[in-house]
Tab-separated table of C-alpha atoms in Angstrom:
chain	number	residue	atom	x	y	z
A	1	UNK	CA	86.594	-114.111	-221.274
A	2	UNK	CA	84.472	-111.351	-222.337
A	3	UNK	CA	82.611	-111.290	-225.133
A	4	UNK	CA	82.905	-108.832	-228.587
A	5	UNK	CA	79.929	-106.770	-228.763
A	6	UNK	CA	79.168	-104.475	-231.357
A	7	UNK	CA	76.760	-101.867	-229.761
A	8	UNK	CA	73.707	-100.402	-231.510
A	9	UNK	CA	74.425	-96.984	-232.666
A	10	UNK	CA	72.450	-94.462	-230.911
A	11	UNK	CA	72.410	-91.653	-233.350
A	12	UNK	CA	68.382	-91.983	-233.944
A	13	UNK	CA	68.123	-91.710	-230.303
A	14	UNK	CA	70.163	-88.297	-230.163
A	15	UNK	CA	68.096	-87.124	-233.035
A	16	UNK	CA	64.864	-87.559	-231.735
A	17	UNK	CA	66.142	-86.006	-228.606
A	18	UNK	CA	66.737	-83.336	-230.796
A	19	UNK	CA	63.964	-82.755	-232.824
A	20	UNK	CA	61.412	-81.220	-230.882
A	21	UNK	CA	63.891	-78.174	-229.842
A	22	UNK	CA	64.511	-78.037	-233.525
A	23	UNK	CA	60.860	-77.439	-234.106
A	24	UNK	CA	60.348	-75.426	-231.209
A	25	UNK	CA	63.613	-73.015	-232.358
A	26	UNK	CA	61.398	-72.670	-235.676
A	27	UNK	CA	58.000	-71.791	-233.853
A	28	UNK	CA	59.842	-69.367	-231.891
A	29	UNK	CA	61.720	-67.714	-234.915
A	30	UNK	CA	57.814	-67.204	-236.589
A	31	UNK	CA	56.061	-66.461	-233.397
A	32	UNK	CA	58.849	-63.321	-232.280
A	33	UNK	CA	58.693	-62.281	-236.081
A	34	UNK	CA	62.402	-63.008	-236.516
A	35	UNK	CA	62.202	-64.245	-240.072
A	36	UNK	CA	60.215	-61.258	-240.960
A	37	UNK	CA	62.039	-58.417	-239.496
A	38	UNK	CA	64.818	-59.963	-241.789
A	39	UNK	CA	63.231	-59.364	-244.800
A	40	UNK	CA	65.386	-56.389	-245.176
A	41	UNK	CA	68.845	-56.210	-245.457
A	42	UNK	CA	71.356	-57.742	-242.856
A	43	UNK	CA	70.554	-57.154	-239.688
A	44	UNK	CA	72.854	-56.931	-236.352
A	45	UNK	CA	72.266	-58.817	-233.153
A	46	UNK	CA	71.660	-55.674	-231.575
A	47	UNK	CA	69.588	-54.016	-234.342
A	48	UNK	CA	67.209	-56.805	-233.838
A	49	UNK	CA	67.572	-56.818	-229.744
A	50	UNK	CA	65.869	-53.925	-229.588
A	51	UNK	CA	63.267	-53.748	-232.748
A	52	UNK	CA	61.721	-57.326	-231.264
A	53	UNK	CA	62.723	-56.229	-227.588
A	54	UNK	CA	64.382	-59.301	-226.336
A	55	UNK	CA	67.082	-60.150	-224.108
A	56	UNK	CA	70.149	-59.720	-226.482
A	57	UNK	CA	72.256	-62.526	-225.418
A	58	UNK	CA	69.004	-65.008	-225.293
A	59	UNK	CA	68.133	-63.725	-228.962
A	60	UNK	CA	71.791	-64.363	-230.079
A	61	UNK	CA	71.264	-67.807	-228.682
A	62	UNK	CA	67.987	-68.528	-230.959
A	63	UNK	CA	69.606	-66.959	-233.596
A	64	UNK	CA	72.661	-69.345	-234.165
A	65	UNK	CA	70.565	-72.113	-233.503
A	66	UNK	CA	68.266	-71.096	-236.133
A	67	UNK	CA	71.262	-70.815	-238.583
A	68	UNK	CA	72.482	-74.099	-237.198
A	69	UNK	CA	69.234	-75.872	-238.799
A	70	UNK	CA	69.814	-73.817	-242.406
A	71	UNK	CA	66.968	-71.240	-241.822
A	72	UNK	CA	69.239	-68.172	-240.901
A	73	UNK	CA	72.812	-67.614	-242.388
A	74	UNK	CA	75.468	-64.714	-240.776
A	75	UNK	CA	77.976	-62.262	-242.308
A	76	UNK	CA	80.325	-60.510	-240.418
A	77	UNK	CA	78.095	-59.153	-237.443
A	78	UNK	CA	74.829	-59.398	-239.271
A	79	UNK	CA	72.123	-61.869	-239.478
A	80	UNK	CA	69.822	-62.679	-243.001
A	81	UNK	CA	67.393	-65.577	-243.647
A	82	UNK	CA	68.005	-68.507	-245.745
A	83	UNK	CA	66.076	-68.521	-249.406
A	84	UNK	CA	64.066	-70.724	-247.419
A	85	UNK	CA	63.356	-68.922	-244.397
A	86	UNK	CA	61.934	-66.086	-246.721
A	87	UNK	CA	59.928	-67.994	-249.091
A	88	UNK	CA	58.094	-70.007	-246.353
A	89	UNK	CA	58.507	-68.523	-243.138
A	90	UNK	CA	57.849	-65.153	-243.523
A	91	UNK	CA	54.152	-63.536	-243.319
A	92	UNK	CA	54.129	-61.662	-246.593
A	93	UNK	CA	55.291	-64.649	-248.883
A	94	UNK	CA	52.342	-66.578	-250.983
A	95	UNK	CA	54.260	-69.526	-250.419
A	96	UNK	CA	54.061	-69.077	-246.118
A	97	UNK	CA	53.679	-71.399	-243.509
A	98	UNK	CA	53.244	-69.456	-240.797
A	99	UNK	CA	49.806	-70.202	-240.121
A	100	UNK	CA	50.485	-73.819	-239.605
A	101	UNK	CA	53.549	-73.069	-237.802
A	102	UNK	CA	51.328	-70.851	-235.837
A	103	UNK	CA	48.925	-73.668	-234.949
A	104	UNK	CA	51.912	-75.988	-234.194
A	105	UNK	CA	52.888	-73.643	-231.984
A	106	UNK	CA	50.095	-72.650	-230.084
A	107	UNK	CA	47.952	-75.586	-230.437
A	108	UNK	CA	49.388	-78.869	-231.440
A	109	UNK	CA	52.724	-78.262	-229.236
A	110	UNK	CA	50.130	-78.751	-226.179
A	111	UNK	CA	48.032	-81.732	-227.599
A	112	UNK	CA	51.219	-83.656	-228.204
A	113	UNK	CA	52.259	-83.491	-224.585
A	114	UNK	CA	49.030	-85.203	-223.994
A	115	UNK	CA	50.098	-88.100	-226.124
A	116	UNK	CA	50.067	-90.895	-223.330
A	117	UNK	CA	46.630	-89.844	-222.221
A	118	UNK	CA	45.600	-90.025	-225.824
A	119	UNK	CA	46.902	-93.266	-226.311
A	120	UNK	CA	45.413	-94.644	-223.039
A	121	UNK	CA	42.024	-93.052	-224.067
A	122	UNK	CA	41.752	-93.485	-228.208
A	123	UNK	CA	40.544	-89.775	-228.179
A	124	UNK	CA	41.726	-86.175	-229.149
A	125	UNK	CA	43.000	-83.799	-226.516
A	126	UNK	CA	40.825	-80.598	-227.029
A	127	UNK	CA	38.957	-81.157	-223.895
A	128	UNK	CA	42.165	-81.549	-221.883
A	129	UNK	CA	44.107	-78.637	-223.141
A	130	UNK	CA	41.438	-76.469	-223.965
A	131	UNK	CA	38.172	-77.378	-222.620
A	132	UNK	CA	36.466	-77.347	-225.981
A	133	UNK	CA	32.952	-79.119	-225.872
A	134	UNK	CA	31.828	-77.815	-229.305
A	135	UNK	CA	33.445	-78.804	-232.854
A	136	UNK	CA	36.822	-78.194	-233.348
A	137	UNK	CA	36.061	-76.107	-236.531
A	138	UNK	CA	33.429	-74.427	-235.144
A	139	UNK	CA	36.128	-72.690	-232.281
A	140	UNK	CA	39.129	-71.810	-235.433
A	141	UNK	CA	36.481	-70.107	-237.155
A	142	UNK	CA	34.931	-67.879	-234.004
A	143	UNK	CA	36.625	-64.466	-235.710
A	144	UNK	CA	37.543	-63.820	-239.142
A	145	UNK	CA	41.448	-63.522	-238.022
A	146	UNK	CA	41.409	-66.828	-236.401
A	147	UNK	CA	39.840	-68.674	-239.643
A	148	UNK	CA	42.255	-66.749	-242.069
A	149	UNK	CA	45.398	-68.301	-239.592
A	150	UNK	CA	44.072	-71.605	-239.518
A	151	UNK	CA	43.106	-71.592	-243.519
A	152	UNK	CA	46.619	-70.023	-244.030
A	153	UNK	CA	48.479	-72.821	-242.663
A	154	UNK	CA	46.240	-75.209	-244.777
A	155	UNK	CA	47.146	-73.364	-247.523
A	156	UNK	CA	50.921	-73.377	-247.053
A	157	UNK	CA	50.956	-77.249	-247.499
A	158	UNK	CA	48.569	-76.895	-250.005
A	159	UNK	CA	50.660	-74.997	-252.316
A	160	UNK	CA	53.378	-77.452	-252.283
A	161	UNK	CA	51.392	-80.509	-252.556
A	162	UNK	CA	47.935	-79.806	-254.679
A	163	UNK	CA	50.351	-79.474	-258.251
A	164	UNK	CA	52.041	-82.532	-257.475
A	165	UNK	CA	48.401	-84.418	-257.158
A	166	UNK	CA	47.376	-82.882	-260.099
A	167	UNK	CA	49.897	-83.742	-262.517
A	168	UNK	CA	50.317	-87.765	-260.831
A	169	UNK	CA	46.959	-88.072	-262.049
A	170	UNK	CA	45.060	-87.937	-264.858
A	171	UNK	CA	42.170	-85.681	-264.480
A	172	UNK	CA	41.817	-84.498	-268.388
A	173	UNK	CA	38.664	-86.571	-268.622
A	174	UNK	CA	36.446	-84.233	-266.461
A	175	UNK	CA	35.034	-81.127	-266.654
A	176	UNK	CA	33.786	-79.378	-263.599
A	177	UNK	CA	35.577	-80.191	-260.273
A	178	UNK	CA	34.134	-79.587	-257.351
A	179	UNK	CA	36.668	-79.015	-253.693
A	180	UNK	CA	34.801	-79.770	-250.817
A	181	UNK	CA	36.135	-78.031	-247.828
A	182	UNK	CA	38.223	-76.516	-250.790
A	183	UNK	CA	40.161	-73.512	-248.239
A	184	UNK	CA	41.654	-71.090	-250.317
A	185	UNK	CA	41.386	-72.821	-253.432
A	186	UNK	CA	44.668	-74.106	-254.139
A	187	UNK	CA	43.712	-77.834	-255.066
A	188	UNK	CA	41.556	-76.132	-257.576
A	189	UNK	CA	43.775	-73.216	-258.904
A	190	UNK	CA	46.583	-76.324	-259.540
A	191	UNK	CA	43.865	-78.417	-261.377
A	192	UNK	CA	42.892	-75.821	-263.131
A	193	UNK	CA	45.976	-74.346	-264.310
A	194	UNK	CA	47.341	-77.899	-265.720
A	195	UNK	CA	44.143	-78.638	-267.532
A	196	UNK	CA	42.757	-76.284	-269.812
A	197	UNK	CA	39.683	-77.709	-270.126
A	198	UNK	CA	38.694	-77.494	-266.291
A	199	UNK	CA	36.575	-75.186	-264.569
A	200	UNK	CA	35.975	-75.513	-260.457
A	201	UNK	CA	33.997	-74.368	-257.753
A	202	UNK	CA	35.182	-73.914	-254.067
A	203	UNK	CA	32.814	-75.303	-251.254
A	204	UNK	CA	33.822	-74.019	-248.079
A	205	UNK	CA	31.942	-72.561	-244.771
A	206	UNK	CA	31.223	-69.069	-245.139
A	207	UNK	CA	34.111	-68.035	-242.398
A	208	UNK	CA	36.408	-69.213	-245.408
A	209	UNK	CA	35.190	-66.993	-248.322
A	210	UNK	CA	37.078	-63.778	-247.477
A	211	UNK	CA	40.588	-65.177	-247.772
A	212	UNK	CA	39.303	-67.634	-250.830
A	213	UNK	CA	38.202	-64.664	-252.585
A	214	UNK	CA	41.669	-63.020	-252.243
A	215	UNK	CA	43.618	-65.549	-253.273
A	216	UNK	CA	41.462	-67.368	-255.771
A	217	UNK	CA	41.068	-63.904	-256.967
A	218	UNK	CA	44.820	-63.255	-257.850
A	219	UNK	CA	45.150	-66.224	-259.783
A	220	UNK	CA	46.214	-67.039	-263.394
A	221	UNK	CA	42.794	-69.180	-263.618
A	222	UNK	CA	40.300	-67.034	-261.883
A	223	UNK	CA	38.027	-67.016	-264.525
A	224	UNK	CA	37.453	-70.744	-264.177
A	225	UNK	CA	36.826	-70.318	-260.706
A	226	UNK	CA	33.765	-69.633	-258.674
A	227	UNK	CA	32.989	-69.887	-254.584
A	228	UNK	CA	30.277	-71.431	-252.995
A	229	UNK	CA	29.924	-71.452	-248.959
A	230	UNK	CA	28.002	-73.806	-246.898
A	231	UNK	CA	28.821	-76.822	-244.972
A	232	UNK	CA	29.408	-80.626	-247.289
A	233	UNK	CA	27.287	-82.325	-244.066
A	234	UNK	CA	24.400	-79.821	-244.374
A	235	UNK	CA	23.774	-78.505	-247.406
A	236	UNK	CA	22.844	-79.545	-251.416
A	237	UNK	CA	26.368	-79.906	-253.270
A	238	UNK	CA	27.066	-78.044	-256.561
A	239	UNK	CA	27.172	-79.791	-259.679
A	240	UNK	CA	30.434	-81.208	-261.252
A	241	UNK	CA	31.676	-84.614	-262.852
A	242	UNK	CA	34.750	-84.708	-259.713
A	243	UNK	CA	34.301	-84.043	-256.534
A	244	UNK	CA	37.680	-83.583	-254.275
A	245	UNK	CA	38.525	-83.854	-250.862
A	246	UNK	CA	41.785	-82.379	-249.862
A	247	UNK	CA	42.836	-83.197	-246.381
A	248	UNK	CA	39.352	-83.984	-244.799
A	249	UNK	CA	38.492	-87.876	-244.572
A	250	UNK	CA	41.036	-88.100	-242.264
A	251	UNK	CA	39.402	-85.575	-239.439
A	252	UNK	CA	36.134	-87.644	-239.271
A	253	UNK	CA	34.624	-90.647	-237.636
A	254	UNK	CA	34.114	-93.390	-240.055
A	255	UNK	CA	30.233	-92.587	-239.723
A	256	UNK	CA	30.674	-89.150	-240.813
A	257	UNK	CA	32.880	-90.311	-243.232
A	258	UNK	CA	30.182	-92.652	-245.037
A	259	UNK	CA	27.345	-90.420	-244.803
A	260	UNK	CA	29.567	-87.673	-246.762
A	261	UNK	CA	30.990	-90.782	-249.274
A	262	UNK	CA	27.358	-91.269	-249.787
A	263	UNK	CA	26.289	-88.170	-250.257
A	264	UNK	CA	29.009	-87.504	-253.187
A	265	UNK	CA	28.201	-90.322	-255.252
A	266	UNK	CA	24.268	-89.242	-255.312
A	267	UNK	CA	25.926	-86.256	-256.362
A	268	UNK	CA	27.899	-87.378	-259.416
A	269	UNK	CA	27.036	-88.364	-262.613
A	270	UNK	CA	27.661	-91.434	-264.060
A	271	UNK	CA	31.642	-91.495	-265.200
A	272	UNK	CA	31.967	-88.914	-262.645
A	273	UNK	CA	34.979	-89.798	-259.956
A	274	UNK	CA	36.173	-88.813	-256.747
A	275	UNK	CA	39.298	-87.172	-255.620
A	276	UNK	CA	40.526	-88.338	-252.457
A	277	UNK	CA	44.120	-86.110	-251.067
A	278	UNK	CA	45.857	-87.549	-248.162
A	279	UNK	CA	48.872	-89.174	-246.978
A	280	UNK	CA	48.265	-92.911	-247.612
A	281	UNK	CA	49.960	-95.384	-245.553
A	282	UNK	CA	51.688	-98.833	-246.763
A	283	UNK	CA	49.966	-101.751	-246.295
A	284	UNK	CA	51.991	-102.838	-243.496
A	285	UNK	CA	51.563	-99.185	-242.065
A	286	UNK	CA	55.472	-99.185	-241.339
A	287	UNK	CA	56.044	-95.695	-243.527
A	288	UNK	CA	55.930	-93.359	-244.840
A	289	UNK	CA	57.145	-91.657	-241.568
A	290	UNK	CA	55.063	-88.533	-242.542
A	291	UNK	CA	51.724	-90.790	-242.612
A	292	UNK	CA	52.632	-92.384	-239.321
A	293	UNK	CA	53.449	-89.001	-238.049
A	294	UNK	CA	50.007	-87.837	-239.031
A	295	UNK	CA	47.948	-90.352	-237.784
A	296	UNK	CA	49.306	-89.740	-234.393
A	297	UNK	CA	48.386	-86.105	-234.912
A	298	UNK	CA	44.893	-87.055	-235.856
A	299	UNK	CA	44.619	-88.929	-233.022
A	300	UNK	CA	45.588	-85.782	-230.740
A	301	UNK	CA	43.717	-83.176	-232.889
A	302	UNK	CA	40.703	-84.655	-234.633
A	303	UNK	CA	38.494	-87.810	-234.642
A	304	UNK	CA	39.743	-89.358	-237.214
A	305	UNK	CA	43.160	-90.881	-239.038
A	306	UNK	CA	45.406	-91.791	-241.650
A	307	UNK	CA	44.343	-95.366	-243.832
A	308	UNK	CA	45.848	-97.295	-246.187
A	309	UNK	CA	45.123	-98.033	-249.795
A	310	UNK	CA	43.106	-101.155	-248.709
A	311	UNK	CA	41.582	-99.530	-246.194
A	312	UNK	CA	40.129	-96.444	-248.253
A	313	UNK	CA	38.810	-99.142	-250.954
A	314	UNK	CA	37.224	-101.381	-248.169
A	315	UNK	CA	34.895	-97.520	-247.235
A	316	UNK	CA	34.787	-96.875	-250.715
A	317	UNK	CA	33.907	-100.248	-252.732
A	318	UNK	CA	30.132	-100.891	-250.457
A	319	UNK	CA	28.932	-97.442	-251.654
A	320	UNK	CA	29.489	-97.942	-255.296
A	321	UNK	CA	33.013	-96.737	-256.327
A	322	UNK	CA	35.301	-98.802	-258.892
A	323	UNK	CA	38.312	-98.260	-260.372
A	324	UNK	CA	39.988	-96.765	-257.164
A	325	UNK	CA	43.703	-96.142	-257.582
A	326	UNK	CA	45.958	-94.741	-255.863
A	327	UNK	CA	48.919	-92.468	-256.659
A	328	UNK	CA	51.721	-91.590	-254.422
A	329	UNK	CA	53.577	-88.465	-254.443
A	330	UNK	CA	57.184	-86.708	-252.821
A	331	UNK	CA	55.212	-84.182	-250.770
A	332	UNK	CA	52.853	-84.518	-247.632
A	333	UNK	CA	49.750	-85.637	-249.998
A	334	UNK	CA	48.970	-88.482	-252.025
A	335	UNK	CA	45.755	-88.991	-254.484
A	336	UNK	CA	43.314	-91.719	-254.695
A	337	UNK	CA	41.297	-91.670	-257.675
A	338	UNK	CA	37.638	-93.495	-257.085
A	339	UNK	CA	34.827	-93.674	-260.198
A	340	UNK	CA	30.874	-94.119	-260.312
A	341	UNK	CA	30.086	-96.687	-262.528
């Protein structure tokens, strides 16, 4: 007599089966300028067929896939983005993430496929994919256009995580922060826009200022604002009672790492505090799927990772820091909040 068995539902399989086309449908929607050619009215399949010359019945394909995933939407004959499509997926919004998508696209999508050599190996995939011997900074920032598209899609995450930072924790104690690596200066236009009393300065490499300048430039807080370039490893720091560091412990080698932790707290005054942003894992390191997510990307991309609470207190605690606390947050970045005694 046969046994009653309830089979495991396979519906996470089928998804994940999924998901890459579904990221690949978005790539190719930024990358053949679909969302932005429908920044004007309603377009027609065959309107669009022959502004972004493709194949008509290939574009209609993309096309009803991309409304399938909620990014385009279709009236009679005529195709329109989504409120979302427009606000981040088109290359005149301030909100964009095209440049990351851009960099998915044409760099991460082949690093990825290299994940079982990764994994064998324990290292990135630059030399594989793109024969890179020199620093992976050092070849985004080889023309002005390629450092604005990599700092661009920086800044789209940027914009949707640096407020929430800001307001989880309490930085009204401090009076001059100072972003390290500090892009277009979003972490320090949010910080500076919820408290009053702040004023910041953007560090950055010199390939960064133009686009900095822009944007920093067109904000509510520019006044409050100043840029500095030069590199965190190499050069003197400028003053400031918090130091940040959005999205950069977790491209480094945990030798790199301390020599920059250590170079920070010679830096601040007593009182003074670092700001740590990244996506911290749980203890157990079994979520948050976007942490896990990213510390397979580091591993493809970068030399470093993603760490846990403990893990950032156990780099942080031998150099000096107390009072580290951590703060979680609903978007890609968390905050960890470190003092000097």
């Amino acid at each position: 007599m046969a046994r009653d068995q309830t089979l495991a539902s396979p519906e996470i399989v089928v998804d994940l089966l999924q998901g890459y086309r579904r990221s690949k449908a978005m790539f190719a929607g930024v990358s053949l300028g679909i969302f932005d050619a429908l920044t004007t009215p309603p377009t027609t399949l065959a309107a669009l067929s022959e502004r972004l010359a493709c194949d008509a019945d290939a574009l209609e394909r993309l096309l009803d896939a991309l409304r399938g995933v909620g990014l385009l939407s279709k009236t009679d004959d005529a195709y329109a983005n989504t409120e979302v499509a427009t606000t981040y997926l088109t290359s005149d919004s301030p909100l964009r993430m095209t440049g990351y998508i851009n960099y998915s696209n044409n760099v991460g999508w082949q690093m990825w496929g290299q994940l079982e050599d990764a994994i064998r190996e324990g290292t990135s995939r630059w030399k594989q994919c793109f024969g890179w011997d020199e620093p992976i900074f050092s070849s985004f920032f080889k023309t002005e256009e390629a450092a604005n598209e990599f700092l661009m899609g920086m800044h789209g995450f940027g914009m949707i995580s640096s407020p929430a930072v800001v307001n989880a924790l309490d930085l009204s104690g401090f009076r001059h922060l100072v972003d390290l690596g500090g892009a277009t200066g979003h972490l320090a236009i949010a910080a500076c826009e919820r408290y009053p009393q702040l004023r910041a300065t953007v560090f950055d490499l010199p390939a960064a200022r133009s686009l900095a300048e822009s944007i920093v430039g067109g904000s509510r807080v520019n006044d409050r604002l100043q840029l500095v370039s030069g590199d965190f490893f190499v050069d003197p720091l400028p003053a400031g009672d918090l130091f940040a560091l959005g999205r950069i412990l977790n491209d480094w080698s945990p030798a790199k790492i301390q020599r920059l932790l250590r170079k920070i707290f010679a830096a601040l005054p007593a009182g003074g505090a670092l700001l740590i942003c990244e996506k911290i894992l749980s203890e157990d390191k079994g979520g948050p799927s976007w942490a896990q997510m990213q510390n397979l990307n580091m591993l493809v991309c970068t030399e470093g990772k993603e760490r846990t609470l403990a893990e950032y207190e156990a780099m942080l605690q031998p150099i000096g820091f107390v009072n580290i606390t951590g703060c979680r947050t609903v978007t890609p970045i968390d905050g960890i909040l470190a003092f000097k005694p």
